PDB file of C-alpha atoms in Angstrom:
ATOM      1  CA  UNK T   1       0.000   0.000   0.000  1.00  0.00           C
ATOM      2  CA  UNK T   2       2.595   2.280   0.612  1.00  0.00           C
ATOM      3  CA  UNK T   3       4.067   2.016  -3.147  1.00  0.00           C
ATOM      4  CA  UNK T   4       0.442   2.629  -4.120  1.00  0.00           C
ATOM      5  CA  UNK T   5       0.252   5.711  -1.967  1.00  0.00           C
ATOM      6  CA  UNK T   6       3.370   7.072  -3.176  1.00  0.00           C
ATOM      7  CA  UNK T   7       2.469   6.260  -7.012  1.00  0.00           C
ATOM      8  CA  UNK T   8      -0.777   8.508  -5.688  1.00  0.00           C
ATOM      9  CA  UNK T   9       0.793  11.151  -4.582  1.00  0.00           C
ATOM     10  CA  UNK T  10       2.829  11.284  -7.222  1.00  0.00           C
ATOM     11  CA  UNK T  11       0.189  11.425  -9.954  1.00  0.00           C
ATOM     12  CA  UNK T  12      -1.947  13.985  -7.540  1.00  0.00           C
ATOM     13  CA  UNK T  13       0.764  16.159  -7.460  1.00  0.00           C
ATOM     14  CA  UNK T  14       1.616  16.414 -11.078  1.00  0.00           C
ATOM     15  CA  UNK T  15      -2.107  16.762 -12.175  1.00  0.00           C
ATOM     16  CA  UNK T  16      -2.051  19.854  -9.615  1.00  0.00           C
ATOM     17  CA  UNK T  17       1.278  21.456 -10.282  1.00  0.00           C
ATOM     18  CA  UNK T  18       2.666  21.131  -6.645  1.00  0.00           C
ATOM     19  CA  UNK T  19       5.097  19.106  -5.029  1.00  0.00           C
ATOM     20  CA  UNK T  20       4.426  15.419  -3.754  1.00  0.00           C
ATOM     21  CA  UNK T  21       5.231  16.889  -0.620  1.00  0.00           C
ATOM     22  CA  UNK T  22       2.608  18.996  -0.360  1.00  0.00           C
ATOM     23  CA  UNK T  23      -0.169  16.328  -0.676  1.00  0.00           C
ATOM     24  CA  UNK T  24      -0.747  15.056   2.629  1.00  0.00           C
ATOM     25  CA  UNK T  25      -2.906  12.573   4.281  1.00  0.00           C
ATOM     26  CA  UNK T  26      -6.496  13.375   4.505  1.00  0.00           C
ATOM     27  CA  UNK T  27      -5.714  16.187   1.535  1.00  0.00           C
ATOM     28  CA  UNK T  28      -9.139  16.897  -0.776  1.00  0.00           C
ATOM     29  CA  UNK T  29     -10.196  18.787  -3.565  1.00  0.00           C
ATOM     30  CA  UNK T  30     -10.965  21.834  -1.450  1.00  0.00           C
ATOM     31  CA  UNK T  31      -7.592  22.220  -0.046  1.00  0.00           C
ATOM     32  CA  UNK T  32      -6.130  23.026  -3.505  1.00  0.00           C
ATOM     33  CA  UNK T  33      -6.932  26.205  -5.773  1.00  0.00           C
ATOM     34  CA  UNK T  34      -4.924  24.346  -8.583  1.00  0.00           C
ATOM     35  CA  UNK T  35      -7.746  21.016  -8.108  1.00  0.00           C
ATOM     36  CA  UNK T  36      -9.512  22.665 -10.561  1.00  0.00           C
ATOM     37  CA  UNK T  37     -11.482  21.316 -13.620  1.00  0.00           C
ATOM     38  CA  UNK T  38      -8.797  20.932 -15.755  1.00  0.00           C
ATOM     39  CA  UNK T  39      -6.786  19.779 -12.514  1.00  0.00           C
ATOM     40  CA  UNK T  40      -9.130  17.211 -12.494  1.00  0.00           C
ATOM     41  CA  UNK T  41      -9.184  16.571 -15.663  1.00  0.00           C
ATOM     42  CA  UNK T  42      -4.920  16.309 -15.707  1.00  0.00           C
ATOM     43  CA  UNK T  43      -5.706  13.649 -12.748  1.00  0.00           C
ATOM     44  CA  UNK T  44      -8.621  11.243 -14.869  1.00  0.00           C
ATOM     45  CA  UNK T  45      -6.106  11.282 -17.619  1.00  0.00           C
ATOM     46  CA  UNK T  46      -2.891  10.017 -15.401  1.00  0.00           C
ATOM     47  CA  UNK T  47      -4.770   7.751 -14.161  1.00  0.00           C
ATOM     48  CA  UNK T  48      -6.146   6.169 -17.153  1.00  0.00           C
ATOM     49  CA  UNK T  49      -3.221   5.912 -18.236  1.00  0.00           C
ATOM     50  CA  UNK T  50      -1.574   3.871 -15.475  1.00  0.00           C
ATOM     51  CA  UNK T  51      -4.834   1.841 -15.086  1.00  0.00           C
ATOM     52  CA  UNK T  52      -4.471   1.527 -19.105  1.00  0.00           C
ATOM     53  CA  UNK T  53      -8.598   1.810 -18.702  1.00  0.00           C
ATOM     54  CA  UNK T  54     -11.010   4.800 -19.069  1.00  0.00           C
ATOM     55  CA  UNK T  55     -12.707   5.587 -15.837  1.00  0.00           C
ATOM     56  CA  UNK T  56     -16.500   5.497 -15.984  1.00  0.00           C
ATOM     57  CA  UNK T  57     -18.516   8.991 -14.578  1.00  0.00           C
ATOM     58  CA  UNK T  58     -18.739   7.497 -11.509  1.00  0.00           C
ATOM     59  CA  UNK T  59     -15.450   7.013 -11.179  1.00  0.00           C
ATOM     60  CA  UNK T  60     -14.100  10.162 -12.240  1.00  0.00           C
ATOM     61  CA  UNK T  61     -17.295  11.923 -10.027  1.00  0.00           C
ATOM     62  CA  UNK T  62     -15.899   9.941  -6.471  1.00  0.00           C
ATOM     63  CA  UNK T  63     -12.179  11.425  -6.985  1.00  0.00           C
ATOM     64  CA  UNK T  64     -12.354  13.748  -4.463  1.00  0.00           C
ATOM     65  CA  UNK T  65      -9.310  13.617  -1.650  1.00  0.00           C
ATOM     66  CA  UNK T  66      -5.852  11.896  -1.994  1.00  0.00           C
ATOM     67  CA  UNK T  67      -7.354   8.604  -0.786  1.00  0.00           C
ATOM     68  CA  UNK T  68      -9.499   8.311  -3.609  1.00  0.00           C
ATOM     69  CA  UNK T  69      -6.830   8.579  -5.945  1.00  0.00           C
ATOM     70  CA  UNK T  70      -5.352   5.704  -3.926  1.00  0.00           C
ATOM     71  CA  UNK T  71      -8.325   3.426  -3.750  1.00  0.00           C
ATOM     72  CA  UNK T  72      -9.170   3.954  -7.277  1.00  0.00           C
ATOM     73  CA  UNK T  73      -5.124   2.802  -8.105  1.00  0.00           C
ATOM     74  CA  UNK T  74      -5.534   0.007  -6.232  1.00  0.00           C
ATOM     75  CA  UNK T  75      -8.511  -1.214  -7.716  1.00  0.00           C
ATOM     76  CA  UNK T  76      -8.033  -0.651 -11.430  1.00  0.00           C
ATOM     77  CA  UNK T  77      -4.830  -2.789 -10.143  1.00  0.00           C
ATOM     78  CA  UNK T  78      -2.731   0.220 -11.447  1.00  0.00           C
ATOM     79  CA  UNK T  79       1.381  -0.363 -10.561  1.00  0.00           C
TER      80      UNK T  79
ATOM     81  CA  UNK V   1     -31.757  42.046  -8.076  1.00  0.00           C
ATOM     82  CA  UNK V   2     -34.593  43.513  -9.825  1.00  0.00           C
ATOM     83  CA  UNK V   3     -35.883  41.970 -13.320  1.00  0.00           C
ATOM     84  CA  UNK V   4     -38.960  41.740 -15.310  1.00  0.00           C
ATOM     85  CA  UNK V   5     -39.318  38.667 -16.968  1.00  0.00           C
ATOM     86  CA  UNK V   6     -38.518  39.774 -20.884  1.00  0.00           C
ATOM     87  CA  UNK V   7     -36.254  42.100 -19.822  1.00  0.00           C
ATOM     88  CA  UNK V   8     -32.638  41.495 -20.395  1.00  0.00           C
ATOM     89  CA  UNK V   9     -30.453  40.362 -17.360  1.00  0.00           C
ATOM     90  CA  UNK V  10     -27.662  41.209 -15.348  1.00  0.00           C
ATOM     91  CA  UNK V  11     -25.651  39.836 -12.907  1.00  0.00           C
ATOM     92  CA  UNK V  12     -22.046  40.143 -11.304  1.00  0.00           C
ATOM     93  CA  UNK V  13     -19.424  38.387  -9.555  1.00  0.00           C
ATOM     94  CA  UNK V  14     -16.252  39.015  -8.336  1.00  0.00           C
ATOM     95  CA  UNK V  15     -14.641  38.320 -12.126  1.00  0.00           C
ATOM     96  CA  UNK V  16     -17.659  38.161 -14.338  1.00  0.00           C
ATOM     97  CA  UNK V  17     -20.242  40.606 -15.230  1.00  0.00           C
ATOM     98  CA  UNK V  18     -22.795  38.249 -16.457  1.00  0.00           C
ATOM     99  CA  UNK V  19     -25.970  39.439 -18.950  1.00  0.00           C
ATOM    100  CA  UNK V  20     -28.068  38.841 -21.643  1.00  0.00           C
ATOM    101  CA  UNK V  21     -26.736  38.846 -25.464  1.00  0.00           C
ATOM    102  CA  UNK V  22     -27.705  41.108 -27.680  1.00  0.00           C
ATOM    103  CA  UNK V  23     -27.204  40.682 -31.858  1.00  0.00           C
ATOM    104  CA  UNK V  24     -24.064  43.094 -31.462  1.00  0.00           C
ATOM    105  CA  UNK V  25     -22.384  39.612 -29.082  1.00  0.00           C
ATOM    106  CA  UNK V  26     -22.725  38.169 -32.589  1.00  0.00           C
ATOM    107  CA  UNK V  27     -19.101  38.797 -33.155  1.00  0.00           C
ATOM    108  CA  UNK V  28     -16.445  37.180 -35.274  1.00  0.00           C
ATOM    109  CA  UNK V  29     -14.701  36.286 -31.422  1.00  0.00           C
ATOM    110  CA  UNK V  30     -18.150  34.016 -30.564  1.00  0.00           C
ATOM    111  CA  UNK V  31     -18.207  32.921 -34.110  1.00  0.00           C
ATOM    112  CA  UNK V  32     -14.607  31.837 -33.655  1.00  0.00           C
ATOM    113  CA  UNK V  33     -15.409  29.527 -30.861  1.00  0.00           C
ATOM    114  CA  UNK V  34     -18.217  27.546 -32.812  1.00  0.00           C
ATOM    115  CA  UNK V  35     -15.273  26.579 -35.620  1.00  0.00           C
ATOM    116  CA  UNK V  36     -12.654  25.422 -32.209  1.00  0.00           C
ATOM    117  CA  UNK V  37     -13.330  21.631 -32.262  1.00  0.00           C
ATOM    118  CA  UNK V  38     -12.019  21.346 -28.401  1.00  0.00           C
ATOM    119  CA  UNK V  39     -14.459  23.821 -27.500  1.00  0.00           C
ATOM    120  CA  UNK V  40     -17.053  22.322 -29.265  1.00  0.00           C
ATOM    121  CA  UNK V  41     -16.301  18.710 -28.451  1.00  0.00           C
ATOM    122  CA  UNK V  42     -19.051  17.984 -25.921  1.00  0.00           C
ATOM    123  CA  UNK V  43     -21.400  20.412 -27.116  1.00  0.00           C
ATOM    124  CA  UNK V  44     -24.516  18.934 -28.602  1.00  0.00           C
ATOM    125  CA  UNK V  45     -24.312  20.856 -31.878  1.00  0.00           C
ATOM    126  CA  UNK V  46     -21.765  21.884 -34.623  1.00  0.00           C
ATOM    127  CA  UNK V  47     -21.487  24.611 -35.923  1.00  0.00           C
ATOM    128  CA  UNK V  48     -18.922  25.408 -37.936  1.00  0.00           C
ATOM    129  CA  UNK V  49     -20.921  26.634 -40.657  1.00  0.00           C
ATOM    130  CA  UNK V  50     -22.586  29.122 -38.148  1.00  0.00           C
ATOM    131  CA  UNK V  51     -23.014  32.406 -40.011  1.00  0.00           C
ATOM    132  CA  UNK V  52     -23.273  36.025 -38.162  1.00  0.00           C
ATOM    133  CA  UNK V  53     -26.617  36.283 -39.053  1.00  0.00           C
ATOM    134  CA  UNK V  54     -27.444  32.839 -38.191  1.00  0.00           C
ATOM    135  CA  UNK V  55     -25.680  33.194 -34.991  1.00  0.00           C
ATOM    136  CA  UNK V  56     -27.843  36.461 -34.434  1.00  0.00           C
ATOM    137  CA  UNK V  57     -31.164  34.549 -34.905  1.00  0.00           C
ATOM    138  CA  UNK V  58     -29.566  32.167 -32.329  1.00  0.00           C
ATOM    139  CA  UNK V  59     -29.256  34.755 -29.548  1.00  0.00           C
ATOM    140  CA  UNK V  60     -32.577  36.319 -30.724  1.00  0.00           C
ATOM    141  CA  UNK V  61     -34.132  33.059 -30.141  1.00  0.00           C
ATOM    142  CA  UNK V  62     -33.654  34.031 -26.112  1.00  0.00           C
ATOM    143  CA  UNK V  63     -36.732  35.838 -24.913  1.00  0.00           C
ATOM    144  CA  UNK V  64     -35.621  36.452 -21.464  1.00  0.00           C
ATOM    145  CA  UNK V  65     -38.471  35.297 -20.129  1.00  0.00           C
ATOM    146  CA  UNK V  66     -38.077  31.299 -20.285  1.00  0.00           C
ATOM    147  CA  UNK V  67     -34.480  30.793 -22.402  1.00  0.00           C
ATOM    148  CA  UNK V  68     -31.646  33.196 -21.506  1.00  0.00           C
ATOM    149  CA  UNK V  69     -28.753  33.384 -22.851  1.00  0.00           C
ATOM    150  CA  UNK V  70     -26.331  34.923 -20.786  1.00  0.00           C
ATOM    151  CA  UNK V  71     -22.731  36.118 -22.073  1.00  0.00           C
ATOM    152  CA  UNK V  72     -19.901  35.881 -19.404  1.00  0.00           C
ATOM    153  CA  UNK V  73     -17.379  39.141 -19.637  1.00  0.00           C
ATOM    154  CA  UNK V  74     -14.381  39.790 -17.642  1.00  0.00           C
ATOM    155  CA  UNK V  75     -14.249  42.289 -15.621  1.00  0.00           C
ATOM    156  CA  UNK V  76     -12.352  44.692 -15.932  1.00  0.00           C
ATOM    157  CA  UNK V  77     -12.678  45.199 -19.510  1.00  0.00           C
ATOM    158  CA  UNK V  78     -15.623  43.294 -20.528  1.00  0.00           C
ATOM    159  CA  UNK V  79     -14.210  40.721 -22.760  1.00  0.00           C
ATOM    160  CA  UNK V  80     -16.770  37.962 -23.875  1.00  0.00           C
ATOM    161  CA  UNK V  81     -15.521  34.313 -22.610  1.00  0.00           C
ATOM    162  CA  UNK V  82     -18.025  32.489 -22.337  1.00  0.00           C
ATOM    163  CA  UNK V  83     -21.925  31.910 -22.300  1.00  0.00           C
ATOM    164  CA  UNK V  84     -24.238  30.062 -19.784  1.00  0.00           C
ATOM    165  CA  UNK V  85     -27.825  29.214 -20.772  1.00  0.00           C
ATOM    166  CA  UNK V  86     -31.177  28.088 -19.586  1.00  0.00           C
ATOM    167  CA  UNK V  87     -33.878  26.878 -20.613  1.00  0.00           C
ATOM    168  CA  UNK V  88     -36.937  27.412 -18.031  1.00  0.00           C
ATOM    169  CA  UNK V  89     -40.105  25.474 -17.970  1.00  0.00           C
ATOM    170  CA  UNK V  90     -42.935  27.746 -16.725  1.00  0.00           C
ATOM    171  CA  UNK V  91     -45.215  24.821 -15.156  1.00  0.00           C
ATOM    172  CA  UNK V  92     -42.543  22.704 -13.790  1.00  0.00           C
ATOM    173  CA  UNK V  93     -40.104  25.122 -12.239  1.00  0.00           C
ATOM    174  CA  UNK V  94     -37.300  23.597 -13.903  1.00  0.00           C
ATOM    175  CA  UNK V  95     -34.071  25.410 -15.821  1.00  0.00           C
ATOM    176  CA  UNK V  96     -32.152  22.921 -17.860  1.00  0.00           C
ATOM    177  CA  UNK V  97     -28.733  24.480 -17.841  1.00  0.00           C
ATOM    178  CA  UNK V  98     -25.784  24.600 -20.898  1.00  0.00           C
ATOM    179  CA  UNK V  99     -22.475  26.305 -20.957  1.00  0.00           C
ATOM    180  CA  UNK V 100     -19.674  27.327 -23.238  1.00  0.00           C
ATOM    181  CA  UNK V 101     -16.559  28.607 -22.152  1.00  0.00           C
ATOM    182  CA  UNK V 102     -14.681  29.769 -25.803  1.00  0.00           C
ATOM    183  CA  UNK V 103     -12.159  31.760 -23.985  1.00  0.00           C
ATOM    184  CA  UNK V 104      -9.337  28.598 -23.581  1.00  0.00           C
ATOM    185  CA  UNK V 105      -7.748  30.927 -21.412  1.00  0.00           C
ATOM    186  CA  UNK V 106     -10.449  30.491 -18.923  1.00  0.00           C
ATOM    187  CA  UNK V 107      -9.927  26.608 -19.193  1.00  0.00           C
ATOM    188  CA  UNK V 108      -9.203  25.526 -15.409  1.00  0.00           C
ATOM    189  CA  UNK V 109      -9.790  28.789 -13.367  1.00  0.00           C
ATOM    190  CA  UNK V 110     -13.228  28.382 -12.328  1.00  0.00           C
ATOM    191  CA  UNK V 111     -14.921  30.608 -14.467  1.00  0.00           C
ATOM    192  CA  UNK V 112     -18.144  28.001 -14.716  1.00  0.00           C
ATOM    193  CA  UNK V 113     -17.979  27.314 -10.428  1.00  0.00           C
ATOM    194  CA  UNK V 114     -17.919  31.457 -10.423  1.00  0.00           C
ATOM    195  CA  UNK V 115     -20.827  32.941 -13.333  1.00  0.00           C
ATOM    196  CA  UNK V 116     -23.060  29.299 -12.773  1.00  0.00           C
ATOM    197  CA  UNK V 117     -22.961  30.248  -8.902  1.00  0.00           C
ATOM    198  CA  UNK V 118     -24.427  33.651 -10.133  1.00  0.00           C
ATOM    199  CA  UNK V 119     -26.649  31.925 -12.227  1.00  0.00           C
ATOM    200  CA  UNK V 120     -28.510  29.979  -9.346  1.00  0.00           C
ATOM    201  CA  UNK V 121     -28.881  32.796  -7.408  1.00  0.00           C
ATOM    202  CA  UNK V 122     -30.581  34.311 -10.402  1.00  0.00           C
ATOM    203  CA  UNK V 123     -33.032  31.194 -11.343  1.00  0.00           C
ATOM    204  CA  UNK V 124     -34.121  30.009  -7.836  1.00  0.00           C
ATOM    205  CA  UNK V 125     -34.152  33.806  -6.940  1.00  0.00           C
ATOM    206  CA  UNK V 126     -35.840  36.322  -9.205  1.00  0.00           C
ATOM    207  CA  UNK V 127     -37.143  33.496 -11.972  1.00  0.00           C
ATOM    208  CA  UNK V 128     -38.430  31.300  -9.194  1.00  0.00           C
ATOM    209  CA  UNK V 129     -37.175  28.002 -10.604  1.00  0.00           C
ATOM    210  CA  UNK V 130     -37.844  24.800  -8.135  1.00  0.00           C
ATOM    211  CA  UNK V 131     -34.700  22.527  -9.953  1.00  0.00           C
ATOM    212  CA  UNK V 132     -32.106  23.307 -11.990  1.00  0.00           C
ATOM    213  CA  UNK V 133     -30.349  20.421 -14.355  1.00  0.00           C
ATOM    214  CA  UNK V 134     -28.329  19.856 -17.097  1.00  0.00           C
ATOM    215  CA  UNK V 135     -27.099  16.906 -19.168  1.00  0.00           C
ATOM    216  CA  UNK V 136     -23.645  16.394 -19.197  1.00  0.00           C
ATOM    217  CA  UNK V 137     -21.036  13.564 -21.541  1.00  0.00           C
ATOM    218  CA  UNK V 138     -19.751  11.007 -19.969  1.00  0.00           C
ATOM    219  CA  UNK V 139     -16.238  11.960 -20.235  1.00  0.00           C
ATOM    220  CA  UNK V 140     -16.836  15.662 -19.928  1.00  0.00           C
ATOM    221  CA  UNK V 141     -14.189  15.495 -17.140  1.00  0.00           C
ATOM    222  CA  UNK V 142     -14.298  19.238 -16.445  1.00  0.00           C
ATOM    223  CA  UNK V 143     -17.844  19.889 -16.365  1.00  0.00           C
ATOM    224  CA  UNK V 144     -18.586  16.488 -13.789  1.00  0.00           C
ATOM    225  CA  UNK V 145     -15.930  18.524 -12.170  1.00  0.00           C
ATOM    226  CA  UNK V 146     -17.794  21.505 -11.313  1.00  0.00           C
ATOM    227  CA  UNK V 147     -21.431  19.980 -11.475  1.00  0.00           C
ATOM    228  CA  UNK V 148     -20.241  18.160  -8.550  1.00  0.00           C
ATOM    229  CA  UNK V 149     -18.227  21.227  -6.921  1.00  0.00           C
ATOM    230  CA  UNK V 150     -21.387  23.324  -7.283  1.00  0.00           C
ATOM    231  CA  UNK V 151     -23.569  20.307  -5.061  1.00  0.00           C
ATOM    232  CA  UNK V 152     -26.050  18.852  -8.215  1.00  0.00           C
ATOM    233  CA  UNK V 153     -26.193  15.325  -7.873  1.00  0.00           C
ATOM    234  CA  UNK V 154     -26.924  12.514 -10.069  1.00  0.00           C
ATOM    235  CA  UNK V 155     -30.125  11.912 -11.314  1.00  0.00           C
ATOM    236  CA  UNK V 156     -29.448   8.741 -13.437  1.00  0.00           C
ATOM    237  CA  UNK V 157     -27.301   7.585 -16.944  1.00  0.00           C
ATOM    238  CA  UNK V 158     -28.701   7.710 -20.299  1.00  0.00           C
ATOM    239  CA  UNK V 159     -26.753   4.927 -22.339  1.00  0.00           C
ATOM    240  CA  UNK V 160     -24.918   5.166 -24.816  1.00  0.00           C
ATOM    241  CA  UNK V 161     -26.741   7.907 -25.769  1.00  0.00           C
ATOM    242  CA  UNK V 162     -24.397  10.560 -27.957  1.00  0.00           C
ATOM    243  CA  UNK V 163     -21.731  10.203 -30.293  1.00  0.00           C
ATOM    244  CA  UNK V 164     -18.412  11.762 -29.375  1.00  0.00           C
ATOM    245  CA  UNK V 165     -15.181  11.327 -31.119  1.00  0.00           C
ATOM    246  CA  UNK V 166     -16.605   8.542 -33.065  1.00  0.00           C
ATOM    247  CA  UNK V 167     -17.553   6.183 -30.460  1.00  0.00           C
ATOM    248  CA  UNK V 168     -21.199   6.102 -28.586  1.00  0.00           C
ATOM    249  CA  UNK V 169     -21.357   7.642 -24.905  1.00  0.00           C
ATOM    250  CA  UNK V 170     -23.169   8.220 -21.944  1.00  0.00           C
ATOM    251  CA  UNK V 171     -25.061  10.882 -20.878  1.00  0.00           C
ATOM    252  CA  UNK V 172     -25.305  11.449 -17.371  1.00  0.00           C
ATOM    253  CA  UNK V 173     -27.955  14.033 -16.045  1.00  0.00           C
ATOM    254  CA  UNK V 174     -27.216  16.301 -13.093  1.00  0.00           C
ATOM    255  CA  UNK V 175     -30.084  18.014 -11.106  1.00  0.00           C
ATOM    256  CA  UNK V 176     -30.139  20.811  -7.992  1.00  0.00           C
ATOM    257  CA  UNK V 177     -32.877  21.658  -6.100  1.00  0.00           C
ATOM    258  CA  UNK V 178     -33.657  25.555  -4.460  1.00  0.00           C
ATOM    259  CA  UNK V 179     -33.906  24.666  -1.206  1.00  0.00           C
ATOM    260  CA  UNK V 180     -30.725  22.848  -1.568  1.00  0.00           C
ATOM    261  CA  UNK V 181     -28.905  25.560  -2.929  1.00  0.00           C
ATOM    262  CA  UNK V 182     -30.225  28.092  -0.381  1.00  0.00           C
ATOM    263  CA  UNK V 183     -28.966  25.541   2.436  1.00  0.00           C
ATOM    264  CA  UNK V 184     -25.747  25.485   0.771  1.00  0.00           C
ATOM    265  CA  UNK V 185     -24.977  29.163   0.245  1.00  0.00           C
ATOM    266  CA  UNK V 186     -26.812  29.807   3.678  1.00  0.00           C
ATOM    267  CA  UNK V 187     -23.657  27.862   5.156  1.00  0.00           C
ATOM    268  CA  UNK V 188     -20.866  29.953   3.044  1.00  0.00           C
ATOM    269  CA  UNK V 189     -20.746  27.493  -0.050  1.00  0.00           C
ATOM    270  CA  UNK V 190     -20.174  28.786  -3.351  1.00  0.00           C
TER     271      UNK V 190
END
């Protein structure tokens, strides 16, 4: 898990434009002015393309905090 | 705010002066927008062939009253970016929303979250609208984005039910009721 949440933070961090160290545990959409729509949309497309699958509405609607990005890694079965 | 129903509107926020279009918003900049395939690429039309004067009719077509079409200008300087529309059903109380940001620029700095905020205030205020929704593509990353951000949840999936980039999608349709937008600005939510 803790390769996974590194991969996530890695992947959150470059979608937003800030440094991995500045995603923390517990961090959510609302704690970043750069998690913006086409933050988001940077995110949906990093992580489509580590899952090498395109994320359904749902999916891209329930990314919402740092642990999302790391539940949603580990169960596309992304590496 | 005060407004007549047929009378043109007019809203602000802290970047946006937000109001009705007139034929003169018919301008080779909005025009320019309808021929950008990435801004077009979710939009349920195309219109590349859009003339001026067909694009005039277009705006025309918004009385006001029960379809607005709303421009979105920065302030300062009033340049057009955007549009937001609605479409409001008299009986029912409901607005079915649309928007168009043309202005890439704008792309990612929560221009929609700002001028649709306004927006609500406007149709569960002064036009007295019960629900507010709008259709949205599947893969529409950016505007899930701020459908969600704004609190409209989802009201269910239409399959398979567009064609974008050559393959069939979904439709999924968002909805937002007044007296949960009141609760939510009521406790400081944008």
């Amino acid at each position: 898990m803790s390769a996974q949440k590194d991969r996530a933070r890695t992947l959150l961090a470059a979608a937003l434009g800030v440094s991995p160290g500045a995603i923390k545990d517990g961090a959510g959409v609302k704690d970043f002015e750069q998690w913006d729509s086409l933050g988001h949309m940077r995110l949906v497309a990093a992580i489509e393309a580590e899952a090498g699958m395109i994320l359904s509405a749902e999916q891209i609607l329930a990314l919402a905090s740092f642990e999302d990005v790391v539940n949603i890694l580990s169960r596309t079965g992304a590496e | 705010m005060t407004w007549q129903p047929g009378h043109p509107v007019r809203l602000e926020t802290e970047r946006f002066e937000l109001r009705s279009l007139t034929e003169a918003d018919a301008t080779e900049r909005y025009l320019g927008w309808l021929r950008d395939p990435e801004v077009m690429r979710y939009v349920n039309a195309r219109r590349e062939e859009t003339t001026r004067d067909e694009l005039r009719a277009f705006i025309l077509r918004h009385d006001n009253r029960n379809n607005f079409l709303l421009g979105i200008f920065a302030r300062p300087g009033g340049v057009h970016i955007g549009n937001l529309s609605a479409e409001c059903h008299p009986i029912h109380r409901s607005a079915k929303l649309g928007v168009l940001i043309g202005d890439r620029s704008y792309w990612g700095r929560r221009a929609v979250l700002e001028a649709r905020s306004a927006l609500l205030d406007f149709l569960f205020g002064a036009a007295a609208m019960e629900k507010a929704w709008g259709p949205c593509y599947a893969h529409n990353v950016p505007a899930l984005f701020n459908y969600r951000m704004l609190g409209f949840s989802v009201e269910g999936v239409q399959r398979a039910h567009v064609v974008c980039d050559g393959a069939r999608m979904d439709v999924v349709n968002f909805a937002l009721f007044r007296g949960d937008w009141l609760a939510r600005r009521a406790a400081g939510g944008k």
